[in-house]
Each structure stands twice: as structure tokens, then as C-alpha cells.
Amino acid sequence: MSDIRHSLLRRDALSAAKEVLYHLDIYFSSQLQNAPLPIVDKGPIELLEEFVFQVPKERNSQPKRLNSLQELQLLEIMCSYFQEQTKDSVRQIIFSSLFSPQGNKADDSRMALLGKLVSMALAVCRVPILECAASWLQRTPAIYCVRLAQALVDDYCSLVPGSIQTLKQIFNTSPRFCCQFITSVTALYDLSSDDLVPPSDLLEMIVSWIFEDPRLILITFLNTPIAANLPIGFLELTPLAGLICWCVKAPLAYIRKKKASISNGHPNNKIAKDSAAGAVKDCHSLYSKLHLSVLQVLMMLQVHLTEKNLYGRLGLVPFDHVVSLVEEINRLSDEFNPLNASEEIELALDRLAQALQVSMASGELLCTRDDLRTVCSRLPHNNLLQLVISGPVQQPAHAALPPGFYPHIHTPPLGYPAHTAHPTIPTFIPGMTFPYRPIR
């Protein structure tokens, strides 16, 4: 690597960047012939940092900066390289070597260039780069993934009006990237503040993608070898938890947004009010549509979990996410009660109850009903939620479990004690009154 470095030092910035890609292509192609997963050592990373990201090797040296034209030319060089490289394994390892965070001062330059490269790939439809970016999102800590998501949202939802249509077309060319993009966007926008409510254009695009093909958000899950214990700090296998959060919190989040708009002294004339009301109504209909799609995906997941032998073992809707969501709904309910937000609170709790019931019955939420009762005990009363947490609810027989058993209760990996089988009780007997009383 030292000989290569000396030859690169004699070149200008752009030709050096192009040359380093050429040398590393040869190096990793040779490595891949000997090992399916070669270890990327320090040498190639240092070359990339010095000649692509312009971070000097010597500590006292001043970092070089490419001007805007040179940066555009560098992006074109990289676009051409990834488009022309026919071996996916080589593309993936070069992309990973370029953009995997190293925890050093080059990471800011690395992330800035990654955002611009993926943005360009979206604009000119460079599918190989989008596929590499999808893999990068899957194996990179979530704190970096949301930075990439933010850069793309800024480019396509804020910078140029109407450019969201370009991003929307990626649904047909790189569904895998779309899946990972949705997951990173739900990690970015959690509706905890007005700044973290997804832009309406972005929301409309994501809802249209999922409504057209609900299986889109399962692509990563269906095509990834999965262990029951997932790494901490990375994106979830699916965006389901984030999408449930969107649907449940949306009714209350938009009340907060309306309240903030009034307090900021926004125009009080009828036209402005009507326009704002129309935009909010459109968003509420989009969240309703999204909620339906999410429930459909939760229902179809039971089959896929069974096929992968993960039914009752892998919580695709993590319980800690449910705890955080319930705490946030409880806080917002307390905050907005004086504003007579009873309808919005009721809608939020109805959606929460539906999502909990379907995810429990289908095996994506692994918890006991006692746990759920404890978590939901401080929420405002809601009839549907009381039915869900008071159960039981009859579910279809499952080959992996005895009749009447629930995967979230009878799951050995979670450490819950074994339960004795009980006879199945029918949910309806003619002539018999229903003894349920809502808990108030």
C-alpha cells in the first residue's frame, strides 16, 4: 500500500481518487477469490480517507478541500465506477470500505459525501449504488442511518419543490432501498416534536408505496438470515414499530402542531385556516390508510415467521418500543385534555389497541397480558384497549403451539415460566350472557 500511496501523491486530487478506486478494485477482487468475506485492514481505509475524503495522514497537515466542481466530478467518478463494476461482491466491499464509519475525524466527510452520492444515484437512477446503500443501512449503526435519511429528505422534500416525484420512482427500481429508507425515516421522525413530524410529501409517498405493495416493508426481513437476538443500536429488521408509532401518535401530534401554529401568530384569516385544515385532513386520511396497511402486514407476518422457525421467538414489534409509545401517548393525553381533544385521544387509543391485538395474535409482540396491563394502566379509558389487555381473544390454531396458547405468553427464549395447557374456551355460546365489564 505504501508504493501505491507514493504514486498517488504525485497526482492531482481527482485522478488520485480515481486511481485509488482502481487499485482497491484489483486488491479486493484478488482477496475475494481467496475468501468469501475478506477482512478490510487499515491500509485501504487510510488510502480512501487521504485521497477520496481529503483527510491528510500527517496530523499537522491542513486538510485539503475540493471545490464544488471538483466534488461533482468526484461523484461522477464514483457513480461510473459502481455502475460499471459487474461483480456485486466487489461493489459491496468497496462501498463498505468507503462509507463504513470508523469513529475518526474522517466520518463527517464520509457521511457528507455519502449523502451526495446516494442523492445523485436517486436522481439518475443508479440502481447498483442504491443496492449498496441498502446494505449499508442494514449493517450501520442507526445514528448514521438517520443522518443519511435526513440528507435525502432535505434534498428531495425541502431543497427543490416537486423533486419528491423523482424519489417516488425508486419504488419500481430498487424496492430493497425503499424498505431500508422507510425504516431509517421512521427512526428519524418519531413525532415527539413539531420538527420530527414527517413532511406531508414524504408521508404521502411512503403511504402510496406501502398501500400499493404492503410486502415492501418486509423485504429486508424476508431476505436476511436472522438470529433470534438482533444487534443493539442498529435499524430494526422492518419499519413496523416506527410505522405503528406514526399511526398512533399522529392524531395528537397534529393537535400540538396546530397549537404551536396559533401561538406563533400565524395568519388568522379564513383562507389560511381553511388551507391548514385541509392539509391536516389530508394527513389524517393518509395515516388512516397507513394504519390499515400496517395491520395487513402484521397479519401476513405469521406465515413468514413460521417459515423461518421464528414464530414466538423474534419480536418484530419490540416490547420496549411499546412501552415508550404508551408513555408518550399518556403524556400527550394529559397535555391535551384541556383542549377537549377527546376524539383524537380516542382515535389514538383505538389504533394502539388494534396494533397491539394484531401483533400479539400474529406473534410479532412478545409479552404477557400482565405486562401489557401494567404498561397501559395509566392510559385514559378506552373500551377497545380494555378488551385487548383483558383478553383472552380466540386466535386461529397454530401448528407450533397447543390450542389456546399465545406465542407472546408461551415463549421459552424470553424466560417466562412454562404454562399448563388449558382447554380452549369458545368465544360465543348461544343463550349465554357476555360477562365482560370495562375497567374504569
CSV table of C-alpha atoms in Angstrom, one decimal:
chain,number,residue,atom,x,y,z
A,1,MET,CA,0.0,0.0,0.0
A,2,SER,CA,2.9,2.4,0.6
A,3,ASP,CA,4.1,2.1,-3.0
A,4,ILE,CA,0.5,3.0,-4.2
A,5,ARG,CA,0.4,5.9,-1.8
A,6,HIS,CA,3.7,7.4,-3.1
A,7,SER,CA,2.4,7.2,-6.7
A,8,LEU,CA,-0.9,8.8,-5.7
A,9,LEU,CA,0.8,11.7,-4.0
A,10,ARG,CA,2.2,12.8,-7.4
A,11,ARG,CA,-1.3,13.1,-8.9
A,12,ASP,CA,-4.0,15.8,-8.7
A,13,ALA,CA,-6.9,15.2,-6.3
A,14,LEU,CA,-9.4,13.8,-8.9
A,15,SER,CA,-7.0,11.5,-10.7
A,16,ALA,CA,-5.7,10.2,-7.4
A,17,ALA,CA,-9.3,9.4,-6.2
A,18,LYS,CA,-9.9,7.6,-9.5
A,19,GLU,CA,-6.6,5.7,-9.2
A,20,VAL,CA,-7.2,4.6,-5.6
A,21,LEU,CA,-10.6,3.1,-6.6
A,22,TYR,CA,-8.8,1.2,-9.4
A,23,HIS,CA,-6.1,-0.2,-7.1
A,24,LEU,CA,-8.6,-1.2,-4.5
A,25,ASP,CA,-10.8,-2.9,-7.1
A,26,ILE,CA,-7.9,-5.1,-8.0
A,27,TYR,CA,-6.9,-5.7,-4.4
A,28,PHE,CA,-10.4,-6.7,-3.2
A,29,SER,CA,-11.1,-8.8,-6.4
A,30,SER,CA,-8.0,-10.8,-5.5
A,31,GLN,CA,-9.0,-11.1,-1.9
A,32,LEU,CA,-12.5,-12.3,-2.8
A,33,GLN,CA,-11.0,-15.2,-4.8
A,34,ASN,CA,-9.4,-16.5,-1.6
A,35,ALA,CA,-12.1,-15.7,1.0
A,36,PRO,CA,-15.8,-15.0,0.6
A,37,LEU,CA,-15.7,-12.3,3.3
A,38,PRO,CA,-12.2,-10.7,3.3
A,39,ILE,CA,-11.2,-8.6,6.2
A,40,VAL,CA,-10.7,-4.9,5.3
A,41,ASP,CA,-7.5,-3.9,7.0
A,42,LYS,CA,-6.2,-0.5,7.9
A,43,GLY,CA,-4.2,0.2,4.7
A,44,PRO,CA,-7.1,0.5,2.2
A,45,ILE,CA,-9.2,2.6,4.7
A,46,GLU,CA,-6.3,5.1,5.1
A,47,LEU,CA,-5.8,5.4,1.3
A,48,LEU,CA,-9.5,6.2,0.9
A,49,GLU,CA,-9.5,8.7,3.7
A,50,GLU,CA,-6.5,10.5,2.3
A,51,PHE,CA,-7.2,10.5,-1.4
A,52,VAL,CA,-11.1,10.4,-1.6
A,53,PHE,CA,-12.1,12.2,1.6
A,54,GLN,CA,-9.1,14.5,1.6
A,55,VAL,CA,-8.1,13.9,5.2
A,56,PRO,CA,-4.3,14.2,5.5
A,57,LYS,CA,-2.3,11.4,7.0
A,58,GLU,CA,0.0,13.7,8.9
A,59,ARG,CA,-1.6,15.2,12.0
A,60,ASN,CA,-0.2,18.7,11.5
A,61,SER,CA,-1.2,19.0,7.8
A,62,GLN,CA,-4.1,21.1,6.8
A,63,PRO,CA,-7.0,19.2,5.2
A,64,LYS,CA,-7.5,19.7,1.5
A,65,ARG,CA,-10.9,20.9,0.2
A,66,LEU,CA,-12.4,20.1,-3.2
A,67,ASN,CA,-14.3,23.0,-4.8
A,68,SER,CA,-17.9,22.4,-5.9
A,69,LEU,CA,-16.9,21.5,-9.4
A,70,GLN,CA,-14.3,19.0,-8.3
A,71,GLU,CA,-16.7,17.4,-5.8
A,72,LEU,CA,-19.3,17.0,-8.6
A,73,GLN,CA,-16.6,15.4,-10.8
A,74,LEU,CA,-15.6,13.1,-7.9
A,75,LEU,CA,-19.2,12.0,-7.5
A,76,GLU,CA,-19.4,11.3,-11.3
A,77,ILE,CA,-16.2,9.2,-11.0
A,78,MET,CA,-17.7,7.1,-8.1
A,79,CYS,CA,-21.1,6.8,-9.9
A,80,SER,CA,-19.4,5.5,-13.0
A,81,TYR,CA,-17.2,3.0,-11.0
A,82,PHE,CA,-20.2,1.4,-9.2
A,83,GLN,CA,-22.3,1.3,-12.3
A,84,GLU,CA,-19.5,-0.3,-14.4
A,85,GLN,CA,-18.4,-2.9,-11.8
A,86,THR,CA,-20.3,-6.0,-12.6
A,87,LYS,CA,-19.4,-8.1,-9.5
A,88,ASP,CA,-21.8,-7.3,-6.7
A,89,SER,CA,-19.4,-8.6,-4.0
A,90,VAL,CA,-16.6,-6.2,-5.1
A,91,ARG,CA,-19.1,-3.3,-5.3
A,92,GLN,CA,-20.3,-4.0,-1.8
A,93,ILE,CA,-16.9,-4.3,-0.2
A,94,ILE,CA,-15.6,-1.1,-1.9
A,95,PHE,CA,-18.8,0.8,-0.8
A,96,SER,CA,-18.4,-0.6,2.7
A,97,SER,CA,-14.7,0.4,2.8
A,98,LEU,CA,-15.6,3.9,1.6
A,99,PHE,CA,-18.5,4.7,3.8
A,100,SER,CA,-18.5,2.5,7.0
A,101,PRO,CA,-17.9,4.9,9.9
A,102,GLN,CA,-14.5,4.5,11.6
A,103,GLY,CA,-15.1,6.7,14.6
A,104,ASN,CA,-12.5,9.2,13.5
A,105,LYS,CA,-12.3,12.8,12.0
A,106,ALA,CA,-12.9,11.5,8.5
A,107,ASP,CA,-16.5,10.4,9.4
A,108,ASP,CA,-18.0,13.8,8.8
A,109,SER,CA,-16.5,14.0,5.3
A,110,ARG,CA,-17.5,10.4,4.7
A,111,MET,CA,-21.2,11.0,5.6
A,112,ALA,CA,-21.4,14.2,3.6
A,113,LEU,CA,-20.1,12.5,0.5
A,114,LEU,CA,-22.3,9.5,1.0
A,115,GLY,CA,-25.4,11.7,1.2
A,116,LYS,CA,-24.5,13.5,-2.0
A,117,LEU,CA,-23.6,10.2,-3.8
A,118,VAL,CA,-26.9,8.5,-2.9
A,119,SER,CA,-28.8,11.6,-3.7
A,120,MET,CA,-27.2,11.7,-7.2
A,121,ALA,CA,-27.9,7.9,-7.6
A,122,LEU,CA,-31.6,8.6,-6.9
A,123,ALA,CA,-31.7,11.4,-9.4
A,124,VAL,CA,-30.0,9.5,-12.2
A,125,CYS,CA,-31.4,6.0,-11.2
A,126,ARG,CA,-28.1,4.2,-10.5
A,127,VAL,CA,-29.5,1.0,-9.0
A,128,PRO,CA,-26.2,-0.6,-8.1
A,129,ILE,CA,-25.4,2.3,-5.7
A,130,LEU,CA,-28.9,2.2,-4.2
A,131,GLU,CA,-28.5,-1.6,-3.6
A,132,CYS,CA,-25.1,-0.9,-1.9
A,133,ALA,CA,-26.7,1.9,0.2
A,134,ALA,CA,-29.5,-0.5,1.2
A,135,SER,CA,-26.8,-3.0,2.5
A,136,TRP,CA,-25.0,-0.1,4.3
A,137,LEU,CA,-28.2,1.0,6.1
A,138,GLN,CA,-28.7,-2.6,7.2
A,139,ARG,CA,-25.3,-3.0,8.8
A,140,THR,CA,-24.5,0.5,10.1
A,141,PRO,CA,-25.5,2.0,13.5
A,142,ALA,CA,-28.8,3.8,13.4
A,143,ILE,CA,-27.3,7.2,14.4
A,144,TYR,CA,-25.5,7.3,11.0
A,145,CYS,CA,-28.5,5.9,9.1
A,146,VAL,CA,-30.8,8.7,10.2
A,147,ARG,CA,-28.1,11.2,9.1
A,148,LEU,CA,-28.3,9.8,5.6
A,149,ALA,CA,-32.1,9.8,5.7
A,150,GLN,CA,-32.1,13.5,6.8
A,151,ALA,CA,-29.8,14.4,3.9
A,152,LEU,CA,-32.1,12.7,1.4
A,153,VAL,CA,-35.2,14.2,2.8
A,154,ASP,CA,-33.6,17.7,2.7
A,155,ASP,CA,-32.7,17.2,-0.9
A,156,TYR,CA,-36.0,15.8,-2.1
A,157,CYS,CA,-38.6,17.3,0.2
A,158,SER,CA,-37.1,20.8,1.0
A,159,LEU,CA,-34.4,21.9,-1.4
A,160,VAL,CA,-36.3,21.6,-4.7
A,161,PRO,CA,-40.1,21.7,-4.7
A,162,GLY,CA,-41.7,18.8,-6.6
A,163,SER,CA,-38.5,16.7,-6.7
A,164,ILE,CA,-40.2,14.1,-4.5
A,165,GLN,CA,-41.6,12.6,-7.7
A,166,THR,CA,-38.1,11.6,-8.6
A,167,LEU,CA,-37.7,9.8,-5.3
A,168,LYS,CA,-41.1,8.1,-5.7
A,169,GLN,CA,-40.0,6.3,-8.9
A,170,ILE,CA,-37.4,4.3,-7.0
A,171,PHE,CA,-40.2,2.1,-5.8
A,172,ASN,CA,-40.1,0.3,-9.2
A,173,THR,CA,-36.3,0.1,-9.5
A,174,SER,CA,-34.9,-0.6,-6.0
A,175,PRO,CA,-37.5,-1.9,-3.6
A,176,ARG,CA,-34.8,-3.0,-1.2
A,177,PHE,CA,-33.5,0.5,-0.9
A,178,CYS,CA,-37.1,1.7,-0.4
A,179,CYS,CA,-37.6,-0.7,2.5
A,180,GLN,CA,-34.4,0.5,4.3
A,181,PHE,CA,-35.2,4.1,3.5
A,182,ILE,CA,-38.6,3.8,5.2
A,183,THR,CA,-37.0,2.1,8.2
A,184,SER,CA,-34.5,4.9,8.6
A,185,VAL,CA,-37.1,7.6,8.1
A,186,THR,CA,-39.3,6.2,10.8
A,187,ALA,CA,-36.2,6.2,13.1
A,188,LEU,CA,-35.7,9.9,12.2
A,189,TYR,CA,-39.2,11.1,12.6
A,190,ASP,CA,-40.8,9.9,15.8
A,191,LEU,CA,-43.4,12.7,16.1
A,192,SER,CA,-42.1,13.7,19.5
A,193,SER,CA,-41.9,17.3,18.4
A,194,ASP,CA,-43.1,19.5,15.5
A,195,ASP,CA,-39.7,19.2,13.9
A,196,LEU,CA,-40.0,15.4,14.0
A,197,VAL,CA,-43.3,15.1,12.2
A,198,PRO,CA,-42.6,13.8,8.6
A,199,PRO,CA,-43.2,16.3,5.8
A,200,SER,CA,-46.5,15.8,4.1
A,201,ASP,CA,-44.9,14.9,0.7
A,202,LEU,CA,-42.7,12.3,2.3
A,203,LEU,CA,-45.7,10.8,4.2
A,204,GLU,CA,-47.8,10.7,1.0
A,205,MET,CA,-45.0,8.9,-0.9
A,206,ILE,CA,-44.4,6.3,1.8
A,207,VAL,CA,-48.1,5.6,2.3
A,208,SER,CA,-48.5,5.2,-1.5
A,209,TRP,CA,-45.6,2.7,-1.6
A,210,ILE,CA,-46.9,0.6,1.2
A,211,PHE,CA,-50.5,0.7,0.1
A,212,GLU,CA,-49.5,-0.5,-3.4
A,213,ASP,CA,-47.4,-3.3,-2.0
A,214,PRO,CA,-47.5,-4.0,1.8
A,215,ARG,CA,-44.8,-6.6,1.4
A,216,LEU,CA,-42.4,-3.8,0.6
A,217,ILE,CA,-41.6,-3.2,4.2
A,218,LEU,CA,-40.8,-6.9,4.7
A,219,ILE,CA,-38.1,-7.2,2.0
A,220,THR,CA,-35.1,-6.9,4.5
A,221,PHE,CA,-36.7,-9.4,6.9
A,222,LEU,CA,-37.6,-11.9,4.1
A,223,ASN,CA,-34.1,-11.8,2.5
A,224,THR,CA,-31.9,-11.8,5.5
A,225,PRO,CA,-30.5,-14.7,7.6
A,226,ILE,CA,-31.9,-13.9,11.0
A,227,ALA,CA,-30.8,-14.8,14.6
A,228,ALA,CA,-33.3,-14.6,17.4
A,229,ASN,CA,-31.0,-12.0,19.1
A,230,LEU,CA,-30.6,-8.9,17.0
A,231,PRO,CA,-27.7,-6.4,17.5
A,232,ILE,CA,-28.5,-3.3,19.6
A,233,GLY,CA,-28.2,0.1,18.1
A,234,PHE,CA,-29.0,-0.8,14.5
A,235,LEU,CA,-32.1,-0.3,12.5
A,236,GLU,CA,-34.9,-2.7,13.0
A,237,LEU,CA,-35.5,-5.5,10.5
A,238,THR,CA,-38.7,-3.9,9.5
A,239,PRO,CA,-40.2,-0.4,10.0
A,240,LEU,CA,-43.3,-1.8,11.6
A,241,ALA,CA,-42.6,-0.4,15.1
A,242,GLY,CA,-41.9,3.1,13.7
A,243,LEU,CA,-45.0,3.0,11.5
A,244,ILE,CA,-47.2,1.9,14.4
A,245,CYS,CA,-45.8,4.9,16.3
A,246,TRP,CA,-46.7,7.2,13.4
A,247,CYS,CA,-50.2,6.0,13.2
A,248,VAL,CA,-50.9,6.0,16.9
A,249,LYS,CA,-49.3,9.4,17.8
A,250,ALA,CA,-50.4,11.3,14.6
A,251,PRO,CA,-53.9,12.4,16.0
A,252,LEU,CA,-52.2,14.0,19.0
A,253,ALA,CA,-49.1,15.2,17.2
A,254,TYR,CA,-51.1,17.3,14.8
A,255,ILE,CA,-53.0,19.0,17.7
A,256,ARG,CA,-49.7,20.0,19.1
A,257,LYS,CA,-48.7,21.3,15.7
A,258,LYS,CA,-51.9,23.3,15.4
A,259,LYS,CA,-51.4,24.8,18.9
A,260,ALA,CA,-47.9,25.8,18.0
A,261,SER,CA,-49.1,27.5,14.8
A,262,ILE,CA,-51.6,29.6,16.7
A,263,SER,CA,-49.1,30.6,19.4
A,264,ASN,CA,-46.6,31.6,16.8
A,265,GLY,CA,-49.0,34.2,15.4
A,266,HIS,CA,-49.7,32.7,12.1
A,267,PRO,CA,-52.4,34.4,9.9
A,268,ASN,CA,-55.8,34.1,11.4
A,269,ASN,CA,-57.8,34.8,8.2
A,270,LYS,CA,-60.4,32.3,6.9
A,271,ILE,CA,-58.3,31.3,3.8
A,272,ALA,CA,-55.3,30.4,5.8
A,273,LYS,CA,-57.4,28.5,8.3
A,274,ASP,CA,-59.2,26.5,5.6
A,275,SER,CA,-55.9,25.7,3.9
A,276,ALA,CA,-54.3,24.5,7.1
A,277,ALA,CA,-57.5,22.5,8.0
A,278,GLY,CA,-57.4,20.8,4.5
A,279,ALA,CA,-53.8,19.9,4.8
A,280,VAL,CA,-54.3,18.3,8.3
A,281,LYS,CA,-57.4,16.4,7.0
A,282,ASP,CA,-55.3,15.0,4.1
A,283,CYS,CA,-52.6,13.9,6.5
A,284,HIS,CA,-55.2,12.2,8.8
A,285,SER,CA,-56.6,10.3,5.9
A,286,LEU,CA,-53.0,9.2,4.9
A,287,TYR,CA,-52.4,7.9,8.5
A,288,SER,CA,-55.7,6.0,8.4
A,289,LYS,CA,-54.6,4.4,5.1
A,290,LEU,CA,-51.2,3.6,6.6
A,291,HIS,CA,-52.7,2.1,9.7
A,292,LEU,CA,-54.8,-0.3,7.6
A,293,SER,CA,-51.7,-1.3,5.6
A,294,VAL,CA,-49.7,-1.9,8.8
A,295,LEU,CA,-52.4,-4.2,10.2
A,296,GLN,CA,-52.5,-6.1,7.0
A,297,VAL,CA,-48.7,-6.6,7.1
A,298,LEU,CA,-48.9,-7.7,10.8
A,299,MET,CA,-51.4,-10.3,9.9
A,300,MET,CA,-49.5,-11.8,7.0
A,301,LEU,CA,-46.2,-12.0,9.0
A,302,GLN,CA,-47.4,-15.0,11.0
A,303,VAL,CA,-46.8,-17.2,8.0
A,304,HIS,CA,-43.3,-15.8,7.3
A,305,LEU,CA,-42.3,-16.2,11.0
A,306,THR,CA,-43.4,-19.8,10.9
A,307,GLU,CA,-41.5,-20.5,7.7
A,308,LYS,CA,-38.3,-19.1,9.3
A,309,ASN,CA,-38.9,-21.0,12.5
A,310,LEU,CA,-39.1,-17.7,14.4
A,311,TYR,CA,-42.7,-17.8,15.4
A,312,GLY,CA,-42.9,-16.8,19.1
A,313,ARG,CA,-39.1,-16.3,19.2
A,314,LEU,CA,-38.5,-13.0,17.3
A,315,GLY,CA,-40.3,-9.8,18.4
A,316,LEU,CA,-40.5,-7.7,15.2
A,317,VAL,CA,-42.6,-5.2,17.4
A,318,PRO,CA,-40.2,-4.8,20.3
A,319,PHE,CA,-41.9,-4.5,23.7
A,320,ASP,CA,-39.6,-1.7,24.8
A,321,HIS,CA,-41.0,0.3,21.8
A,322,VAL,CA,-44.5,-0.3,23.0
A,323,VAL,CA,-43.6,0.9,26.5
A,324,SER,CA,-42.1,4.1,25.1
A,325,LEU,CA,-45.1,4.6,22.8
A,326,VAL,CA,-47.6,4.2,25.7
A,327,GLU,CA,-45.6,6.6,27.9
A,328,GLU,CA,-45.7,9.2,25.1
A,329,ILE,CA,-49.4,8.7,24.5
A,330,ASN,CA,-50.1,9.1,28.2
A,331,ARG,CA,-48.1,12.3,28.4
A,332,LEU,CA,-49.8,13.8,25.3
A,333,SER,CA,-53.2,12.8,26.7
A,334,ASP,CA,-52.5,14.6,29.9
A,335,GLU,CA,-51.3,17.6,28.0
A,336,PHE,CA,-54.2,17.9,25.6
A,337,ASN,CA,-57.2,17.1,27.8
A,338,PRO,CA,-57.8,20.8,28.5
A,339,LEU,CA,-58.1,21.4,24.7
A,340,ASN,CA,-61.1,19.0,24.5
A,341,ALA,CA,-59.1,16.5,22.4
A,342,SER,CA,-61.3,13.6,23.4
A,343,GLU,CA,-61.9,12.4,19.8
A,344,GLU,CA,-58.1,12.5,19.0
A,345,ILE,CA,-57.2,10.7,22.2
A,346,GLU,CA,-59.9,8.0,21.5
A,347,LEU,CA,-58.6,7.5,17.9
A,348,ALA,CA,-55.0,7.2,19.1
A,349,LEU,CA,-56.0,4.6,21.7
A,350,ASP,CA,-58.2,2.7,19.2
A,351,ARG,CA,-55.2,2.4,16.8
A,352,LEU,CA,-52.9,1.4,19.7
A,353,ALA,CA,-55.4,-1.3,20.7
A,354,GLN,CA,-55.7,-2.7,17.2
A,355,ALA,CA,-52.0,-2.7,16.6
A,356,LEU,CA,-51.4,-4.5,20.0
A,357,GLN,CA,-54.1,-7.1,19.4
A,358,VAL,CA,-53.0,-8.0,15.8
A,359,SER,CA,-49.2,-8.0,16.7
A,360,MET,CA,-49.8,-10.2,19.7
A,361,ALA,CA,-52.1,-12.6,17.9
A,362,SER,CA,-49.7,-12.9,15.0
A,363,GLY,CA,-46.6,-13.4,17.1
A,364,GLU,CA,-44.7,-10.1,16.5
A,365,LEU,CA,-45.2,-8.7,20.0
A,366,LEU,CA,-43.7,-11.0,22.7
A,367,CYS,CA,-45.1,-10.1,26.1
A,368,THR,CA,-47.6,-11.3,28.6
A,369,ARG,CA,-51.0,-9.7,29.1
A,370,ASP,CA,-50.0,-8.9,32.7
A,371,ASP,CA,-47.1,-6.9,31.3
A,372,LEU,CA,-49.4,-5.1,28.9
A,373,ARG,CA,-51.9,-4.4,31.7
A,374,THR,CA,-49.2,-2.9,33.8
A,375,VAL,CA,-47.9,-0.7,31.0
A,376,CYS,CA,-51.3,0.6,29.9
A,377,SER,CA,-52.7,1.1,33.4
A,378,ARG,CA,-52.3,4.9,33.4
A,379,LEU,CA,-53.8,5.5,29.9
A,380,PRO,CA,-57.2,7.1,29.6
A,381,HIS,CA,-60.1,4.6,29.5
A,382,ASN,CA,-60.8,3.1,26.1
A,383,ASN,CA,-63.2,0.2,25.6
A,384,LEU,CA,-61.3,-1.5,22.8
A,385,LEU,CA,-58.0,-1.3,24.6
A,386,GLN,CA,-59.6,-2.8,27.7
A,387,LEU,CA,-60.9,-5.7,25.7
A,388,VAL,CA,-57.4,-6.3,24.3
A,389,ILE,CA,-55.5,-6.2,27.6
A,390,SER,CA,-58.2,-8.1,29.5
A,391,GLY,CA,-58.5,-10.9,26.8
A,392,PRO,CA,-58.4,-13.7,26.0
A,393,VAL,CA,-59.2,-13.4,22.3
A,394,GLN,CA,-59.6,-16.5,20.2
A,395,GLN,CA,-56.9,-16.9,17.6
A,396,PRO,CA,-56.5,-19.5,14.8
A,397,ALA,CA,-54.8,-22.8,15.7
A,398,HIS,CA,-51.1,-22.8,15.1
A,399,ALA,CA,-49.1,-25.9,14.3
A,400,ALA,CA,-46.2,-24.8,16.5
A,401,LEU,CA,-48.3,-24.2,19.6
A,402,PRO,CA,-51.0,-26.2,21.5
A,403,PRO,CA,-54.6,-24.9,21.1
A,404,GLY,CA,-55.4,-21.9,23.1
A,405,PHE,CA,-51.8,-20.9,23.6
A,406,TYR,CA,-50.4,-17.4,22.8
A,407,PRO,CA,-46.9,-17.0,21.4
A,408,HIS,CA,-46.3,-13.9,23.4
A,409,ILE,CA,-47.0,-15.8,26.7
A,410,HIS,CA,-45.5,-19.2,25.9
A,411,THR,CA,-42.1,-18.3,24.6
A,412,PRO,CA,-39.1,-20.1,26.3
A,413,PRO,CA,-36.4,-17.7,24.9
A,414,LEU,CA,-37.9,-14.8,26.9
A,415,GLY,CA,-37.5,-16.7,30.2
A,416,TYR,CA,-41.2,-16.8,31.1
A,417,PRO,CA,-42.3,-19.8,33.2
A,418,ALA,CA,-44.0,-22.6,31.3
A,419,HIS,CA,-47.8,-22.7,31.4
A,420,THR,CA,-50.1,-25.6,31.8
A,421,ALA,CA,-52.4,-26.1,28.8
A,422,HIS,CA,-56.0,-25.1,29.4
A,423,PRO,CA,-59.0,-26.3,27.5
A,424,THR,CA,-60.0,-24.0,24.6
A,425,ILE,CA,-63.0,-21.9,25.6
A,426,PRO,CA,-65.3,-20.9,22.8
A,427,THR,CA,-65.7,-17.1,22.3
A,428,PHE,CA,-69.5,-17.4,21.9
A,429,ILE,CA,-72.1,-19.7,23.4
A,430,PRO,CA,-75.8,-19.2,22.3
A,431,GLY,CA,-78.0,-18.0,25.1
A,432,MET,CA,-75.1,-17.1,27.4
A,433,THR,CA,-74.5,-13.5,28.5
A,434,PHE,CA,-71.1,-11.9,28.0
A,435,PRO,CA,-69.8,-11.2,31.5
A,436,TYR,CA,-67.2,-8.6,30.5
A,437,ARG,CA,-67.3,-5.3,32.3
A,438,PRO,CA,-65.0,-2.4,31.2
A,439,ILE,CA,-62.5,-1.4,33.8
A,440,ARG,CA,-62.9,2.3,34.7
